[in-house]
Coordinates of C-alpha atoms in Angstrom, one line a residue:
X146 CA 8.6 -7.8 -5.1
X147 CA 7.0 -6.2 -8.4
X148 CA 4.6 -3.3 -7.9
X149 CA 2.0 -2.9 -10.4
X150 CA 2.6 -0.9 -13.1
X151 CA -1.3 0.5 -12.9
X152 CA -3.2 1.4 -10.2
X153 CA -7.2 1.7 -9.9
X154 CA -8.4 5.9 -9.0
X155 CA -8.8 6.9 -6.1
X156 CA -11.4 5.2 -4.0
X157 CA -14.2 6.9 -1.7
X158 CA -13.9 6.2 2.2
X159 CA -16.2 7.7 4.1
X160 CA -14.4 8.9 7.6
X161 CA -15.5 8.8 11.3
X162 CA -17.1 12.3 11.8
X163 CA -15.8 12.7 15.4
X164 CA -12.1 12.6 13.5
X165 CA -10.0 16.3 13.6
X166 CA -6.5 17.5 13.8
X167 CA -6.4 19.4 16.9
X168 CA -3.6 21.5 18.1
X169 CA -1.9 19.3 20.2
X170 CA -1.4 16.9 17.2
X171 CA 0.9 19.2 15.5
X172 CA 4.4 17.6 15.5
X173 CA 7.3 20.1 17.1
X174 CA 10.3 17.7 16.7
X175 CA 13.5 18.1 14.0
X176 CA 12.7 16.6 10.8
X177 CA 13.5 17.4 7.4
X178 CA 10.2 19.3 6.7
X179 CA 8.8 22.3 8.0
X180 CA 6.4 22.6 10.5
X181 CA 2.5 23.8 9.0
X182 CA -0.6 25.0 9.6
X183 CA -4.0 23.1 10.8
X184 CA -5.6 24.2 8.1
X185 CA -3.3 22.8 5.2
X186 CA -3.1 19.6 7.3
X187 CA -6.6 18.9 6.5
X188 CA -6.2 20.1 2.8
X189 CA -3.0 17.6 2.3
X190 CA -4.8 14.6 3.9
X191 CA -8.2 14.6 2.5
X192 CA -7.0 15.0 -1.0
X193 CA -6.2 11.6 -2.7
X194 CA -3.9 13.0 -5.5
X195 CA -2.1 15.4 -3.0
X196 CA -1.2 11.9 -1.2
X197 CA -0.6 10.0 -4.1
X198 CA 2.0 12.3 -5.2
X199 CA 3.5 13.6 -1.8
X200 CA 7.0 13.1 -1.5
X201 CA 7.6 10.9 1.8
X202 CA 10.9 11.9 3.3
X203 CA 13.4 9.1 5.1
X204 CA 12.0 8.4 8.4
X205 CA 14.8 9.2 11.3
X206 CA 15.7 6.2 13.5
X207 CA 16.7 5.8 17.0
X208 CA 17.2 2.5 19.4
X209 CA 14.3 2.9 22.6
X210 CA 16.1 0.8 25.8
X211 CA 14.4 -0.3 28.6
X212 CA 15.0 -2.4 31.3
X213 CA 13.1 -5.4 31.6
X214 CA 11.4 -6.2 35.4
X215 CA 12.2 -9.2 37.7
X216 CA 11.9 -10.7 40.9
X217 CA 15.1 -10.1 42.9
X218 CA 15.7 -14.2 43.1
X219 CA 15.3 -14.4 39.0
X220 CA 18.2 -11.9 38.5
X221 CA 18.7 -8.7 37.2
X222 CA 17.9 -9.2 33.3
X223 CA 19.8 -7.2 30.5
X224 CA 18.6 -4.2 28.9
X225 CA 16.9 -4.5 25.9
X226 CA 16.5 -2.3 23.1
X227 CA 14.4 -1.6 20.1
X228 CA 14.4 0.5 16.8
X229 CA 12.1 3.5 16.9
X230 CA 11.5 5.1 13.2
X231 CA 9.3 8.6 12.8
X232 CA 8.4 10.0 9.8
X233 CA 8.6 13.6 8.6
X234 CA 5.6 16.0 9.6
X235 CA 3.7 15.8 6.8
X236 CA 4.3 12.3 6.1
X237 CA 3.4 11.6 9.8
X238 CA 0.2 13.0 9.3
X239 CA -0.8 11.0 6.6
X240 CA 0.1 8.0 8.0
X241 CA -2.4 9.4 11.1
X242 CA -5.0 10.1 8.8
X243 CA -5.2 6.7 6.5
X244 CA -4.8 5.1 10.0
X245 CA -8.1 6.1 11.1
X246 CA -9.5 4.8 7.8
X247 CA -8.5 1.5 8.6
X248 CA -9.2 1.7 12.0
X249 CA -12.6 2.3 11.3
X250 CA -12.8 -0.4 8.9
X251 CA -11.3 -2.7 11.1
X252 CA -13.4 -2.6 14.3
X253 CA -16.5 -3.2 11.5
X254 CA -14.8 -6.4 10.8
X255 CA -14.1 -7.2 14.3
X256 CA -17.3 -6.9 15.3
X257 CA -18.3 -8.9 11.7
X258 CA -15.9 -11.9 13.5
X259 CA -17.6 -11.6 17.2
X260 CA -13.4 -10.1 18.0
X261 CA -14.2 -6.8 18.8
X262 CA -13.0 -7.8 22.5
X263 CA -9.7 -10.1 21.7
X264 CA -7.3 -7.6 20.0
X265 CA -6.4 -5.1 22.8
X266 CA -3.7 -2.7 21.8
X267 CA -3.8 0.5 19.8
X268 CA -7.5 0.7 20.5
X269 CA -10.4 2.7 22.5
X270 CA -12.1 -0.1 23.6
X271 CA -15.4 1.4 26.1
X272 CA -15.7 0.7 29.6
X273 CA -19.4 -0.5 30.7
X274 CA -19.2 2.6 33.3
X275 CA -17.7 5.1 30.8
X276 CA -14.7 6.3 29.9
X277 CA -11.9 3.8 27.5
X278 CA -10.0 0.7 29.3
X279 CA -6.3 1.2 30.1
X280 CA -3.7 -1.9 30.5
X281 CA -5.0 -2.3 33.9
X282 CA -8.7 -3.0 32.7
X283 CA -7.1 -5.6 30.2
X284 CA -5.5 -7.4 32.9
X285 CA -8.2 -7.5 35.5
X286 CA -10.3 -9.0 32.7
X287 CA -8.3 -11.8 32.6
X288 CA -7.7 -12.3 36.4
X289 CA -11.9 -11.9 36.4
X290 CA -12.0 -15.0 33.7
X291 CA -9.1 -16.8 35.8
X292 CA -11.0 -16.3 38.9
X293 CA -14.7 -17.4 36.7
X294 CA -13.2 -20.5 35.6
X295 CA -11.2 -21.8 39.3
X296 CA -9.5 -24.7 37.7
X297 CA -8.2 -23.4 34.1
X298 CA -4.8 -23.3 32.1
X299 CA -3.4 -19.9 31.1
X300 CA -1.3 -20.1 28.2
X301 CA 1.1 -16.9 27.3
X302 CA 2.5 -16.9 23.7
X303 CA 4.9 -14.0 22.5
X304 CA 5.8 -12.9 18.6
X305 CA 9.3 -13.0 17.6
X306 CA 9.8 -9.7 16.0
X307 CA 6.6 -8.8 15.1
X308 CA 6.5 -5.2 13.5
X309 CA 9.7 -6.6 12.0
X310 CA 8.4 -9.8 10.4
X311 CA 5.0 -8.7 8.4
X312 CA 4.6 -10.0 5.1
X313 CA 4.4 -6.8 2.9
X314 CA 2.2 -9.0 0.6
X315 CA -0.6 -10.2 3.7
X316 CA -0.8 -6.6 4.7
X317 CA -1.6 -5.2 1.3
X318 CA -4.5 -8.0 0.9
X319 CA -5.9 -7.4 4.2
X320 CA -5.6 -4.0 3.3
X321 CA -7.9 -4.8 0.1
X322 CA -10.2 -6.3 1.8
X323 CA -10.9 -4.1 4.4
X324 CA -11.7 -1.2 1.2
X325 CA -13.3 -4.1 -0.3
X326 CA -10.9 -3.5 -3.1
X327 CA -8.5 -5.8 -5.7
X328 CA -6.1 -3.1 -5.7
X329 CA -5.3 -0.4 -3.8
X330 CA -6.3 2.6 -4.8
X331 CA -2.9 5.7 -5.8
X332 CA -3.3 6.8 -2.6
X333 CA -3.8 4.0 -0.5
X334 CA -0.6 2.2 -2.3
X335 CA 1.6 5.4 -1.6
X336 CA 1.2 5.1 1.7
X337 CA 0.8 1.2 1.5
X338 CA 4.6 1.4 -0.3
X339 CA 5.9 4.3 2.0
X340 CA 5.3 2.2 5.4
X341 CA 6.5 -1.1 3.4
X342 CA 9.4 -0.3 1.7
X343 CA 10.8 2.5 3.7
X344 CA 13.3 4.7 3.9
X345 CA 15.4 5.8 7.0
X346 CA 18.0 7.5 8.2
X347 CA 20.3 7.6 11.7
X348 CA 19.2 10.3 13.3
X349 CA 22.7 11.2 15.2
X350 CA 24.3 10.6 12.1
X351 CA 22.4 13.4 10.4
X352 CA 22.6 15.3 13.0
X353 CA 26.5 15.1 12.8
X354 CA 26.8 15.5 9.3
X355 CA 24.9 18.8 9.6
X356 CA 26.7 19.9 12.4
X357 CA 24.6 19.6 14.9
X358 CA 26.4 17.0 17.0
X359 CA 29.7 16.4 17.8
X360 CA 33.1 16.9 19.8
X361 CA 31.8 19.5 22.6
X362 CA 35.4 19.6 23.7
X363 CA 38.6 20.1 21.7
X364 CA 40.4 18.1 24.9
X365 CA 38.4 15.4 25.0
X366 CA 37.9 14.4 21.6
X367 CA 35.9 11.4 22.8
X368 CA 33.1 12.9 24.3
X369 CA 30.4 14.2 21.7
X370 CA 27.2 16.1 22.6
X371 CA 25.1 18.8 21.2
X372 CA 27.1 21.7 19.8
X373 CA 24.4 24.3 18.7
X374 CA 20.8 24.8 18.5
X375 CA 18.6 22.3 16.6
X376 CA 16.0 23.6 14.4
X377 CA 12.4 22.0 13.8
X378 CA 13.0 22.3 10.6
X379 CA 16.8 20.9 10.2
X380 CA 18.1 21.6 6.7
X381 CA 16.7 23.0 2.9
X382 CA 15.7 20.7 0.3
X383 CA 19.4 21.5 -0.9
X384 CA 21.0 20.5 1.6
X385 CA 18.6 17.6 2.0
X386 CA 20.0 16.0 -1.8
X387 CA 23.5 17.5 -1.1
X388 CA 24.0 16.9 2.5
X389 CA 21.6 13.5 3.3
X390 CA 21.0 12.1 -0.5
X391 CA 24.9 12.2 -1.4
X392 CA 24.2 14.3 -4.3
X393 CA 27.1 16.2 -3.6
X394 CA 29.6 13.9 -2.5
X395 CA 32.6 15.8 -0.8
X396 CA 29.8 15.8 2.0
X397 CA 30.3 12.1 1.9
X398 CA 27.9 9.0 1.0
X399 CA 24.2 8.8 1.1
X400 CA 23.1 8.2 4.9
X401 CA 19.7 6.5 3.4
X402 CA 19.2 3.4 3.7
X403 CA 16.0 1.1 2.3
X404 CA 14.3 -1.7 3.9
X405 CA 15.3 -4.1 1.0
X406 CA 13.4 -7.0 2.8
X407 CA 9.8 -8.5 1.3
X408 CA 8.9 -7.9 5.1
X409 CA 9.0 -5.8 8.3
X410 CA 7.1 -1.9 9.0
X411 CA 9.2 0.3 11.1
X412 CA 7.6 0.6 14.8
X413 CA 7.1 4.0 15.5
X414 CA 5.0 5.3 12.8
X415 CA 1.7 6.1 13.2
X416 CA 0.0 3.8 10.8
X417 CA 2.3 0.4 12.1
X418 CA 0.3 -0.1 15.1
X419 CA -3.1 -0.5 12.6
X420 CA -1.4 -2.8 10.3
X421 CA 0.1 -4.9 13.6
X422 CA -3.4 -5.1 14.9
X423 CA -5.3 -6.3 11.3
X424 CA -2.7 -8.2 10.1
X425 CA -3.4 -11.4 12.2
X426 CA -7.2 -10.4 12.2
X427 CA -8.3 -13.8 10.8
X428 CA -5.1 -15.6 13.2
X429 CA -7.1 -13.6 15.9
X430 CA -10.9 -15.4 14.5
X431 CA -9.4 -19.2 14.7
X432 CA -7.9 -18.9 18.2
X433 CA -10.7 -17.3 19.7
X434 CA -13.2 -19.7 18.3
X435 CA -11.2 -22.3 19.4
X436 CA -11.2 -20.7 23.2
X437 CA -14.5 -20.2 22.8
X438 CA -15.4 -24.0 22.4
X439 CA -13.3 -25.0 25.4
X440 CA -15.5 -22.5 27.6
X441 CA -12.7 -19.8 27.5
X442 CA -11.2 -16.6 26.5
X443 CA -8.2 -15.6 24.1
X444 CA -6.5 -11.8 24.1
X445 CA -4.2 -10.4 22.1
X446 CA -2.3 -7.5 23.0
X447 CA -0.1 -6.9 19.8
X448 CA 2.9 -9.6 19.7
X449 CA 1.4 -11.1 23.2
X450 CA -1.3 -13.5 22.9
X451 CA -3.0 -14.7 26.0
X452 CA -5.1 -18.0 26.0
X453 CA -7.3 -19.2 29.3
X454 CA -9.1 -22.4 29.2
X455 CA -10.6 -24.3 31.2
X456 CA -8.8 -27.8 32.6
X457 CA -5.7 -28.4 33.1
X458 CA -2.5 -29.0 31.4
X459 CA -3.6 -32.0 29.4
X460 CA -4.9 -29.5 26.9
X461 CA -1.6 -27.3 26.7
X462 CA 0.1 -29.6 23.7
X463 CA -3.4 -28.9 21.8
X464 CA -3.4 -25.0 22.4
X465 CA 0.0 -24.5 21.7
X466 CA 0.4 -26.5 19.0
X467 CA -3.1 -24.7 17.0
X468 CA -1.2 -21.4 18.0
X469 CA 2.1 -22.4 16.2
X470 CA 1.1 -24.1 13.3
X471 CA -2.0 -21.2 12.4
X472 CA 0.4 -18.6 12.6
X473 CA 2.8 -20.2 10.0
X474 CA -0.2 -19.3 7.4
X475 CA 1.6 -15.6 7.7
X476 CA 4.4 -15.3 6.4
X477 CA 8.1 -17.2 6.5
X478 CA 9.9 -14.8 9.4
X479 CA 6.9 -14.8 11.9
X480 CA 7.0 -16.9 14.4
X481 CA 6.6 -17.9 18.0
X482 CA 9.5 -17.1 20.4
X483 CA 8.1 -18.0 24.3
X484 CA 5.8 -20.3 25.7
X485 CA 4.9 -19.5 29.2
X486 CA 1.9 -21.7 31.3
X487 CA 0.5 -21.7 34.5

């Protein structure tokens, strides 16, 4: 992919007031950065040339397992296991902070579709009594539309891959359009470039190569563990080139490596869960305008898509088929995975 060579200033976004960096945002963990203050937070993310020029360190990567939940008759399922990427400090807060931009952008265009109900993840959506819906809320409304329509067909779709198969070229023109821009402004497209063609690093292989992990034991040279103290702030900008970069290479090679791919964010930071959400924002407009003519009501809850229409199974091909084909319009490695119908 080419990057332009010239980018428009800096463009004027006007932020939700009720919007702060409170106390309890500050990030604790190792990174490469040092920890800092409230105050030059809010300096560093509300200046536009600060961000444009900020230097966005390798974000450190783990694998998240989990085990999946059955019935006792259906089996005990294998584990499964997912890549988790967070960014630096200061790079993790302005991901934060140009998330809430486009968060606020995006539920004005939801509500411009008549969405503002179907997307469910990664955002405070109001109760009628008060207070935000939790899972729980999202999954009694669909029993409540279940039980409304008696004699109905629920259709469950899931993503292949999703954070992993975004077009880096759909998200930067959704992105436009919700600034109601042709290009993104130097800030915007640092950011826009740092979540899209990332950099990231092991992070027990850093840790190793700084001494920080290995053989606990000289016996038992096979089992590795913590060996000192980890700092929050885990090495100098020296020993970042030297150490991590490769610069100096009796340390041994580079332990960065690029997402070299036209596609994927990594899950984890906190700008992907925006970008998941209004990436299929117009995928999101057909399918619910296509539940809403059959008398019924379409969620999406990230890479899960949930369809309940009235009838029975004589209109599952039709549903399915709109589903597949629609999401084709975005991008080459996104796709359907699992089709599920009661």
């Amino acid at each position: 992919m080419r990057w332009p060579d010239v980018l428009p200033p800096f463009a004027t976004v006007v932020m939700s007031s009720d919007f702060r960096f409170e106390r309890s945002d500050l990030k604790q963990y190792p990174h490469f950065d040092a920890p800092i203050a409230l105050k030059e937070i809010h300096h560093l993310v509300t200046n536009p040339e600060r961000v444009a020029s900020n230097s966005f360190y390798p974000f450190f990567m783990y694998f998240k397992e989990w085990q999946p939940f059955r019935l006792k008759a259906a089996g005990r399922p294998e584990k499964k296991q997912r890549p988790i990427r967070y960014g630096a400090r200061r790079d993790a807060y302005i991901f934060s902070y140009y998330r809430q931009i486009l968060s606020d952008l995006y539920e004005k265009k939801l509500i411009e579709y008549g969405i503002e109900d179907c997307p469910v993840a990664y955002r405070k959506i109001k109760k009628k009594s008060g207070g935000g819906k939790c899972n729980i809320d999202f999954a009694k409304d669909a029993f409540d539309e279940i039980d409304r329509l008696k004699d109905c067909l629920v259709i469950c779709l899931d993503i292949k891959g999703y954070f992993e198969s975004l077009d880096h070229n759909l998200i930067k023109k959704v992105w436009c359009e919700l600034l109601n821009v042709k290009q993104l402004p130097k800030d915007h497209y640092a950011v826009f470039k740092n979540i899209t063609k990332y950099r990231y690093v092991d992070q027990r292989a850093v840790y190793k190569r700084l001494g920080f992990f290995g053989i606990v034991d000289s016996k038992k040279p096979s089992i590795e563990g913590h060996v000192k103290d980890i700092p929050k702030q885990l090495c100098s900008p020296s020993d970042f080139r030297n150490k991590i970069c490769g610069k100096d290479k009796s340390f041994g090679p580079s332990l960065i490596e690029k997402n070299e791919f036209h596609y994927g964010i990594p899950q984890g930071a906190p700008i992907s869960d925006i970008i998941a959400n209004f990436y299929l924002m117009k995928f999101d407009k057909t399918l619910n305008e296509y539940a809403q003519r059959k008398g019924g009501k379409y969620i999406r809850y990230s890479d899960d898509i949930l369809l309940i229409i009235p009838g029975g199974t004589e209109n599952l091909h039709e549903a399915v088929n709109l589903a597949i084909e629609d999401i084709k319009k975005y991008g080459d490695e996104i796709e359907i995975k699992k089709v599920k119908h009661v």
